[in-house]
mmCIF file of C-alpha atoms in Angstrom:
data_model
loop_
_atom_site.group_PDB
_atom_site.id
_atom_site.type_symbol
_atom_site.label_atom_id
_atom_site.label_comp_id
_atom_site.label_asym_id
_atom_site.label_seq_id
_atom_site.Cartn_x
_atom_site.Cartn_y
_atom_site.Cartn_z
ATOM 1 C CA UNK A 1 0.000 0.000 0.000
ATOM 2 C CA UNK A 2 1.474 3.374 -0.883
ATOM 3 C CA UNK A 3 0.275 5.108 2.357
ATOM 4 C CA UNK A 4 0.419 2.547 5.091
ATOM 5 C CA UNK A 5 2.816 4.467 7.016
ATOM 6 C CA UNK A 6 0.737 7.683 6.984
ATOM 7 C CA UNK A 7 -1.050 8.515 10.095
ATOM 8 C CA UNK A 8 -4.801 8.077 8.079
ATOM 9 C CA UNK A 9 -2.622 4.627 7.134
ATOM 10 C CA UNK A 10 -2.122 3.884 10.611
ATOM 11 C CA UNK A 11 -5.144 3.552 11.590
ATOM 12 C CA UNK A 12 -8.093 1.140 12.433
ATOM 13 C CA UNK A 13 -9.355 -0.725 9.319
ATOM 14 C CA UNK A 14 -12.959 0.042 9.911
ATOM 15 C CA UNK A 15 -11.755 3.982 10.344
ATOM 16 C CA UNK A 16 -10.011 3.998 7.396
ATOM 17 C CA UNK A 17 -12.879 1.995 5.325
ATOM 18 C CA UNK A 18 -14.859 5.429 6.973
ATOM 19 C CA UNK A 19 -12.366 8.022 5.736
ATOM 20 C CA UNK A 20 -12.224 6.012 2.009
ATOM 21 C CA UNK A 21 -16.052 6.192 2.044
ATOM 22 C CA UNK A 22 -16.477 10.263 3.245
ATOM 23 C CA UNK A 23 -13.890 10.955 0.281
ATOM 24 C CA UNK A 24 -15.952 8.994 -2.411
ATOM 25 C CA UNK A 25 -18.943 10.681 -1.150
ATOM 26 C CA UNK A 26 -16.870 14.272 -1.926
ATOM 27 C CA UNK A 27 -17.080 14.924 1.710
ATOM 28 C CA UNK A 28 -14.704 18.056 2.262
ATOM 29 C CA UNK A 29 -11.274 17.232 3.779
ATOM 30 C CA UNK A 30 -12.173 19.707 6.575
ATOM 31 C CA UNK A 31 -15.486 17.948 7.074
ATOM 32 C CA UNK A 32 -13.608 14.442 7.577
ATOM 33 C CA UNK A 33 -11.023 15.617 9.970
ATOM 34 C CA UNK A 34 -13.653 17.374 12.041
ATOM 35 C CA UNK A 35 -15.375 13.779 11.964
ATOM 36 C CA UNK A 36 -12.615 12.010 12.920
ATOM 37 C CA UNK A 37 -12.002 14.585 15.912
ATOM 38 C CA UNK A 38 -15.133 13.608 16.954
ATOM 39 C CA UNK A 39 -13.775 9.984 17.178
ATOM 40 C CA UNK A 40 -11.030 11.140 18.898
ATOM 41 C CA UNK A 41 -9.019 11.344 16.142
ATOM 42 C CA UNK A 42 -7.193 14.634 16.904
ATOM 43 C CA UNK A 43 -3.971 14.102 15.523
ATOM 44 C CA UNK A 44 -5.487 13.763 11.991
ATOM 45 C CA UNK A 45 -5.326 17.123 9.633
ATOM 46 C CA UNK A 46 -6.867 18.429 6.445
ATOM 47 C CA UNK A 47 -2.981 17.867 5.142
ATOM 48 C CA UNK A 48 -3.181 14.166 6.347
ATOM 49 C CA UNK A 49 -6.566 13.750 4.476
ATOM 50 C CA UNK A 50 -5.329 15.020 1.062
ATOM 51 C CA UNK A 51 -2.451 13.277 1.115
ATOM 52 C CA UNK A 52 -4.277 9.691 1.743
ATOM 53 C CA UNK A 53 -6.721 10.999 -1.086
ATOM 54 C CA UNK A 54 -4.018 11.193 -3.351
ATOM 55 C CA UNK A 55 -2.298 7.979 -2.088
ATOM 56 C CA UNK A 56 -3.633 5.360 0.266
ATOM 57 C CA UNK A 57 -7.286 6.452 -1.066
ATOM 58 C CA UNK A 58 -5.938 5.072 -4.769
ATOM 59 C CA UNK A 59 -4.821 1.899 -3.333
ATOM 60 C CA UNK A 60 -8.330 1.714 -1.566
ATOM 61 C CA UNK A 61 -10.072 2.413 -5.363
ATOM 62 C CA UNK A 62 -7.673 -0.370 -6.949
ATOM 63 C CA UNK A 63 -8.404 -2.843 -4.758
ATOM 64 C CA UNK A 64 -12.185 -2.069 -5.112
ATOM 65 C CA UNK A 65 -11.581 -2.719 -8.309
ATOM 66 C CA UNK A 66 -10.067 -6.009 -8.308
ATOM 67 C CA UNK A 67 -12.599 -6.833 -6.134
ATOM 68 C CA UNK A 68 -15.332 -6.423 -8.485
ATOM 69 C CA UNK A 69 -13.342 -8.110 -10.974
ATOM 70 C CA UNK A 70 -12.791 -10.960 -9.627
ATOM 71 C CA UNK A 71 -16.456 -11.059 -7.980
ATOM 72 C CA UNK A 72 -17.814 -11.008 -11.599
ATOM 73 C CA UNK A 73 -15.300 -13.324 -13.099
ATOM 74 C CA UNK A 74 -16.495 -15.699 -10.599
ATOM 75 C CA UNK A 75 -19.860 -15.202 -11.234
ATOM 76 C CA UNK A 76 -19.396 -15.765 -14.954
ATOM 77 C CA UNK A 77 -17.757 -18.921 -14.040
ATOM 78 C CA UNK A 78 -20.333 -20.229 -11.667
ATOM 79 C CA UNK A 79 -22.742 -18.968 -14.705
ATOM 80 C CA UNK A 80 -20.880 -21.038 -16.933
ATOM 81 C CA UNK A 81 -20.344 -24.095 -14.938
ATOM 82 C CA UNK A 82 -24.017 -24.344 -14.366
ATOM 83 C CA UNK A 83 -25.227 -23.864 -17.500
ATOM 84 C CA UNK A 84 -22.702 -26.714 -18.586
ATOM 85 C CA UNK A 85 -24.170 -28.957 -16.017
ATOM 86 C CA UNK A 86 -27.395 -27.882 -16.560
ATOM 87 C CA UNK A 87 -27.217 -29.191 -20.587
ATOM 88 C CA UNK A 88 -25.602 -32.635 -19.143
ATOM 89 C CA UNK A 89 -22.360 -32.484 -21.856
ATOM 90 C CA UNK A 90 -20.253 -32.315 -19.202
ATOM 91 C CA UNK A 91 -19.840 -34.155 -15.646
ATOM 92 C CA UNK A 92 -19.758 -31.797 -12.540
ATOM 93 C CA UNK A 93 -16.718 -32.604 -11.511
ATOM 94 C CA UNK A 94 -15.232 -31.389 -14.640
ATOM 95 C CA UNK A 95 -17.181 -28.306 -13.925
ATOM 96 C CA UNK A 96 -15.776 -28.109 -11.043
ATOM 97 C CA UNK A 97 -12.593 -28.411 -12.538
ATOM 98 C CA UNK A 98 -13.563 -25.736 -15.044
ATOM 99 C CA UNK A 99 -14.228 -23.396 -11.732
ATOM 100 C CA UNK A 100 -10.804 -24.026 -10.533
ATOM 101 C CA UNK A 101 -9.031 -23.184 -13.494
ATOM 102 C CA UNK A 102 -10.766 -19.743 -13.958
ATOM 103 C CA UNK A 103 -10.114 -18.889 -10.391
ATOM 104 C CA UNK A 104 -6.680 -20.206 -10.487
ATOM 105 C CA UNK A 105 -6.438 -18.085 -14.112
ATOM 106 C CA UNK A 106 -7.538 -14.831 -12.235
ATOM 107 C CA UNK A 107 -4.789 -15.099 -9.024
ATOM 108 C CA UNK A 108 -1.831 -15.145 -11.707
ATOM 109 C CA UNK A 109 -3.491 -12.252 -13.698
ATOM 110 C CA UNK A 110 -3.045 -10.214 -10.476
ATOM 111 C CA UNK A 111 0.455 -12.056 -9.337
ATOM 112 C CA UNK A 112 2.871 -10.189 -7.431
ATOM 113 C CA UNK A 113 5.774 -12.125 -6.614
ATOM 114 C CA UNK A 114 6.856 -9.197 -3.698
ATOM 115 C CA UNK A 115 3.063 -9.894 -2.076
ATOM 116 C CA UNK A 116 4.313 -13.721 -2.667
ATOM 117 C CA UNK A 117 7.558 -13.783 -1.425
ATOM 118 C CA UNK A 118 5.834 -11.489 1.961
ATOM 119 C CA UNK A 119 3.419 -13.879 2.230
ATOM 120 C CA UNK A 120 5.418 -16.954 2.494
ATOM 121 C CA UNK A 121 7.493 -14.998 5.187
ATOM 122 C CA UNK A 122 4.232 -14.571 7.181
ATOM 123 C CA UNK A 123 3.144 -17.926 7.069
ATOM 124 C CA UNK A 124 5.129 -20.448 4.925
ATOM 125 C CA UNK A 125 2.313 -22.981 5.638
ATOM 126 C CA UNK A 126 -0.160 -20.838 3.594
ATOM 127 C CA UNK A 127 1.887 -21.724 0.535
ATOM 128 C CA UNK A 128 2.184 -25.438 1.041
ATOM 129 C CA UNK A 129 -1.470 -25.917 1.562
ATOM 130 C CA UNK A 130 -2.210 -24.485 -1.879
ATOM 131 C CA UNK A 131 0.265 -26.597 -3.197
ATOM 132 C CA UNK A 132 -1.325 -29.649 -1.671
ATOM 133 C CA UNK A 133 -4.287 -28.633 -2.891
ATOM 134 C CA UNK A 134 -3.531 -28.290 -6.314
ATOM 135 C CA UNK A 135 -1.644 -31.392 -6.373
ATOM 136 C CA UNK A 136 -4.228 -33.141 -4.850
ATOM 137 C CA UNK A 137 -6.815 -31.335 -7.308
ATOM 138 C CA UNK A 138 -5.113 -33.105 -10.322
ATOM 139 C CA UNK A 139 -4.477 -36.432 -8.884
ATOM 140 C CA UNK A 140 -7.973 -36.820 -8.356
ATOM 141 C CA UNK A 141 -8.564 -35.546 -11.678
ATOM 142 C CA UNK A 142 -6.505 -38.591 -13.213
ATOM 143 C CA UNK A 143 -7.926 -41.187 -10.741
ATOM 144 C CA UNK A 144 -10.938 -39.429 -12.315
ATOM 145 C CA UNK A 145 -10.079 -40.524 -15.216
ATOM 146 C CA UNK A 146 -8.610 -44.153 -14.586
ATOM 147 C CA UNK A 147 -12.430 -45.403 -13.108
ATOM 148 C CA UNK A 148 -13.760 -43.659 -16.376
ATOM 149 C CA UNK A 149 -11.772 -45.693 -18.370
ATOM 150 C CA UNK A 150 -12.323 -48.978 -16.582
ATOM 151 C CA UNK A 151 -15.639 -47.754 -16.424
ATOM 152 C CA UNK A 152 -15.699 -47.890 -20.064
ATOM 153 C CA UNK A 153 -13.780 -50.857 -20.868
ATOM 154 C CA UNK A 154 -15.963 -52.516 -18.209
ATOM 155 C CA UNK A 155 -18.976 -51.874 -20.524
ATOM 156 C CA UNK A 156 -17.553 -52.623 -23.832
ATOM 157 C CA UNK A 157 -16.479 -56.279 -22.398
ATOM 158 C CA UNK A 158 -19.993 -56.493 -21.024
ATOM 159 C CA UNK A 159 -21.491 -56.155 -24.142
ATOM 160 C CA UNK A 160 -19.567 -57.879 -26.065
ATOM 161 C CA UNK A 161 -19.936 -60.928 -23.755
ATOM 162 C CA UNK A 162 -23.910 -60.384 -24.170
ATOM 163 C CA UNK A 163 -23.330 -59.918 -27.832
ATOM 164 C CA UNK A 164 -21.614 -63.428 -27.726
ATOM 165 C CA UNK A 165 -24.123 -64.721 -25.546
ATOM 166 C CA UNK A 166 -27.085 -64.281 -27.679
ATOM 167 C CA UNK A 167 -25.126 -65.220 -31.034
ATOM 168 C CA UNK A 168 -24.703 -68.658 -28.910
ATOM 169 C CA UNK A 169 -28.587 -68.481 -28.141
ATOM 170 C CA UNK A 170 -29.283 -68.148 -31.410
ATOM 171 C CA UNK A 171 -27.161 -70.845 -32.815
ATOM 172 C CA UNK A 172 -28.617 -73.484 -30.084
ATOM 173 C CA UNK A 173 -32.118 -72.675 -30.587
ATOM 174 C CA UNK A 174 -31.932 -73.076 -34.371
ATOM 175 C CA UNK A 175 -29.792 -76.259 -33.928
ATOM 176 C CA UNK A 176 -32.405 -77.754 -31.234
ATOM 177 C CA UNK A 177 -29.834 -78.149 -28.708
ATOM 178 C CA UNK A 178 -31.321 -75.907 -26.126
ATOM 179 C CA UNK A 179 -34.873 -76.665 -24.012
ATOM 180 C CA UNK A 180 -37.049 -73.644 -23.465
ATOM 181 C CA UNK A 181 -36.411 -74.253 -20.362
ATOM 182 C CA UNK A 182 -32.281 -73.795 -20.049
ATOM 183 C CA UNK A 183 -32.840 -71.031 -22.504
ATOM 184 C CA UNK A 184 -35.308 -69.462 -20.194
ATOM 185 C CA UNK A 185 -32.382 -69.397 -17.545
ATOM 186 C CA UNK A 186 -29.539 -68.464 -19.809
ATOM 187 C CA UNK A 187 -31.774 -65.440 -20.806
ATOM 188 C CA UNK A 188 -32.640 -64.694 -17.437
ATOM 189 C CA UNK A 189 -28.462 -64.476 -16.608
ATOM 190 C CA UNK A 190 -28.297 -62.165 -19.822
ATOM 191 C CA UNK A 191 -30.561 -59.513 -18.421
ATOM 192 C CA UNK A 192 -27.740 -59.592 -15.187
ATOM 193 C CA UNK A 193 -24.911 -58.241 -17.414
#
């Protein structure tokens, strides 16, 4: 932040959120120190206010703004992923994956390596959880994947074993070698597969 050592900079959150609001509103400067005197604020002055209105209140506005870009990049996502669930094309869980993407898409549009590097200082843990969870994101994505695939192979050997099945049937029952009653039974195990 370029004013965080500036006495408006220093203060409480919620009493700075205040002063950002009072200068979007075009409040005077005057106006907002004589507010913040009423807080008991006296150490503030009009020179304190115009100089966080041409600093800190900046960083304030950008990071409204990134805010409200990322709030509506999510909602276009969430948009997005349901109306892809909502047609059945593609499984939720490769919505979900979808979702991740975008979100992981937007935090390296805005990546700072300083805010990265101060982060990691603060708590180093922080950074190894992410990793863990985007490792463990795509290894569930490929074991995803692996039951699909058996999934499908599954099938195909199912049906060609009923395929085979019923050309056997076939054969018997034209060739008299089958009762009604055995193929009763046989058909009964087809309808299993």
């Amino acid at each position: 932040m370029r004013a965080a050592g500036s006495r408006i900079g220093r203060l409480p959150r919620e009493t700075r959120a205040s002063v950002n609001q009072w200068i979007a509103d075009a409040v005077p400067a005057a106006e907002i120190v004589a507010r913040l005197h009423r807080e008991g604020r006296a150490e503030i002055t009009a020179v304190n206010v115009e100089n966080w209105r041409q600093s800190g209140y900046l960083d304030f506005l950008d990071q409204v703004e990134r805010l409200n870009q990322i709030r509506l990049r999510s909602e276009a996502s969430v948009e997005m992923v349901k109306a892809i669930a909502e047609r059945g094309k593609v499984p939720i869980t490769e919505a979900n994956d979808i979702l991740l993407a975008s979100l992981i898409s937007q935090a390296l549009e805005s990546f700072d390596p300083d805010m990265l590097r101060e982060a990691m200082a603060e708590s180093p843990k922080r950074f190894f959880n992410l990793a863990s969870a985007v490792t463990a994101q795509a290894a569930e994505r490929v074991r995803r994947e692996k039951l699909e695939l058996e999934f499908d192979k599954f099938k195909e050997a199912s049906e060609a074993r009923r395929q085979k099945l019923e050309a056997s049937l076939q054969q018997a029952s034209r060739d008299g070698g089958i009762t009604a009653e055995t193929l009763a039974k046989i058909q009964q195990q087809l309808h299993l597969l």
